[in-house]
Coordinates of C-alpha atoms and ligand atoms in Angstrom, one line a residue:
M26 CA 13.7 24.5 73.9
P27 CA 10.7 26.3 75.3
L28 CA 9.8 28.0 72.0
R29 CA 9.5 24.6 70.2
R30 CA 7.4 23.1 72.9
D31 CA 5.1 26.1 73.1
A32 CA 4.5 26.0 69.3
A33 CA 3.7 22.3 69.4
N34 CA 1.3 22.6 72.3
L35 CA -0.6 25.3 70.5
S36 CA -0.8 23.3 67.2
R37 CA 0.7 26.2 65.3
I38 CA 2.8 25.6 62.3
H39 CA 6.4 25.1 63.3
C40 CA 9.4 24.8 61.0
E41 CA 12.8 23.6 62.2
L42 CA 16.0 22.7 60.3
V43 CA 17.3 19.2 61.2
P44 CA 20.2 17.2 59.9
F45 CA 19.3 15.2 56.8
D46 CA 18.9 11.5 57.5
A47 CA 18.6 9.7 54.1
A48 CA 17.5 6.4 55.7
L49 CA 14.8 8.1 57.8
A50 CA 13.6 10.2 54.9
Q51 CA 13.2 7.1 52.7
S52 CA 11.5 5.2 55.5
M53 CA 9.0 8.0 56.0
S54 CA 8.4 8.3 52.3
D55 CA 7.7 4.6 52.1
R56 CA 5.2 4.8 54.9
A57 CA 3.5 7.7 53.2
V58 CA 3.2 5.7 50.0
Q59 CA 1.7 2.8 52.0
V60 CA -0.9 5.0 53.5
V61 CA -1.8 6.6 50.1
Q62 CA -2.1 3.2 48.4
A63 CA -4.1 1.7 51.3
S64 CA -6.5 4.7 51.2
A65 CA -6.9 4.4 47.4
G66 CA -7.7 0.7 47.8
Q67 CA -10.2 1.4 50.7
E68 CA -8.0 -0.7 52.9
L69 CA -8.0 0.0 56.7
L70 CA -4.5 0.0 58.2
P71 CA -3.9 -1.3 61.7
R72 CA -4.7 1.2 64.5
A73 CA -1.9 2.9 66.3
A74 CA -3.3 1.8 69.6
A75 CA -4.9 -1.4 70.9
E76 CA -7.6 0.4 72.9
R77 CA -9.6 3.6 72.5
S78 CA -8.7 4.6 76.0
S79 CA -5.0 4.8 75.1
V80 CA -3.2 8.1 75.4
V81 CA -2.7 8.5 71.7
C82 CA -6.4 8.3 71.1
R83 CA -8.0 10.0 74.1
G84 CA -5.1 12.5 74.6
G85 CA -2.9 13.0 77.6
K86 CA 0.7 13.1 78.6
T87 CA 3.2 10.2 78.3
S88 CA 7.0 10.0 78.7
G89 CA 7.1 10.8 74.9
G90 CA 5.3 14.1 75.4
W91 CA 1.8 15.5 75.1
H92 CA -0.8 13.9 72.8
A93 CA -3.9 15.8 71.9
S94 CA -7.2 13.9 71.7
C95 CA -7.6 12.3 68.3
S96 CA -10.4 13.8 66.1
W97 CA -11.0 10.4 64.4
Q98 CA -12.0 8.4 67.4
D99 CA -15.6 7.9 66.4
R100 CA -14.7 6.8 62.9
C101 CA -11.7 4.7 64.0
W102 CA -13.5 2.8 66.8
G103 CA -17.0 2.8 65.2
D104 CA -18.8 -0.1 63.6
A105 CA -17.0 0.2 60.2
R106 CA -14.3 -2.2 61.2
Ligands
LIG20 S1 -8.5 6.9 67.4 FE1 -7.0 8.1 66.3 S2 -5.0 7.9 67.4 FE2 -6.4 6.2 68.0 S3 -5.9 4.5 66.7 FE3 -7.6 5.6 65.8 S4 -6.7 7.1 64.3 FE4 -5.1 6.4 65.7

């Protein structure tokens, strides 16, 4: 699907119809609620990576695809934690 990959690489809005998965939808909704509640309580959730040099933070390509550099690195890895 070259069109999908191109749209994702350019950070453009991309819409795609996918089969409905009730369990996945509920799981993602539950995660969103957890993030909102943690934010409201000024709670810091665990980082997605163990090190700032990881691909998800600094950007790069993995077997899972391309990751852009995270814009929140300074805040995430700063002295606030
Ligand atoms: S720097 Fe960004 S991608 Fe890395 S753990 Fe922090 S928020 Fe997640």
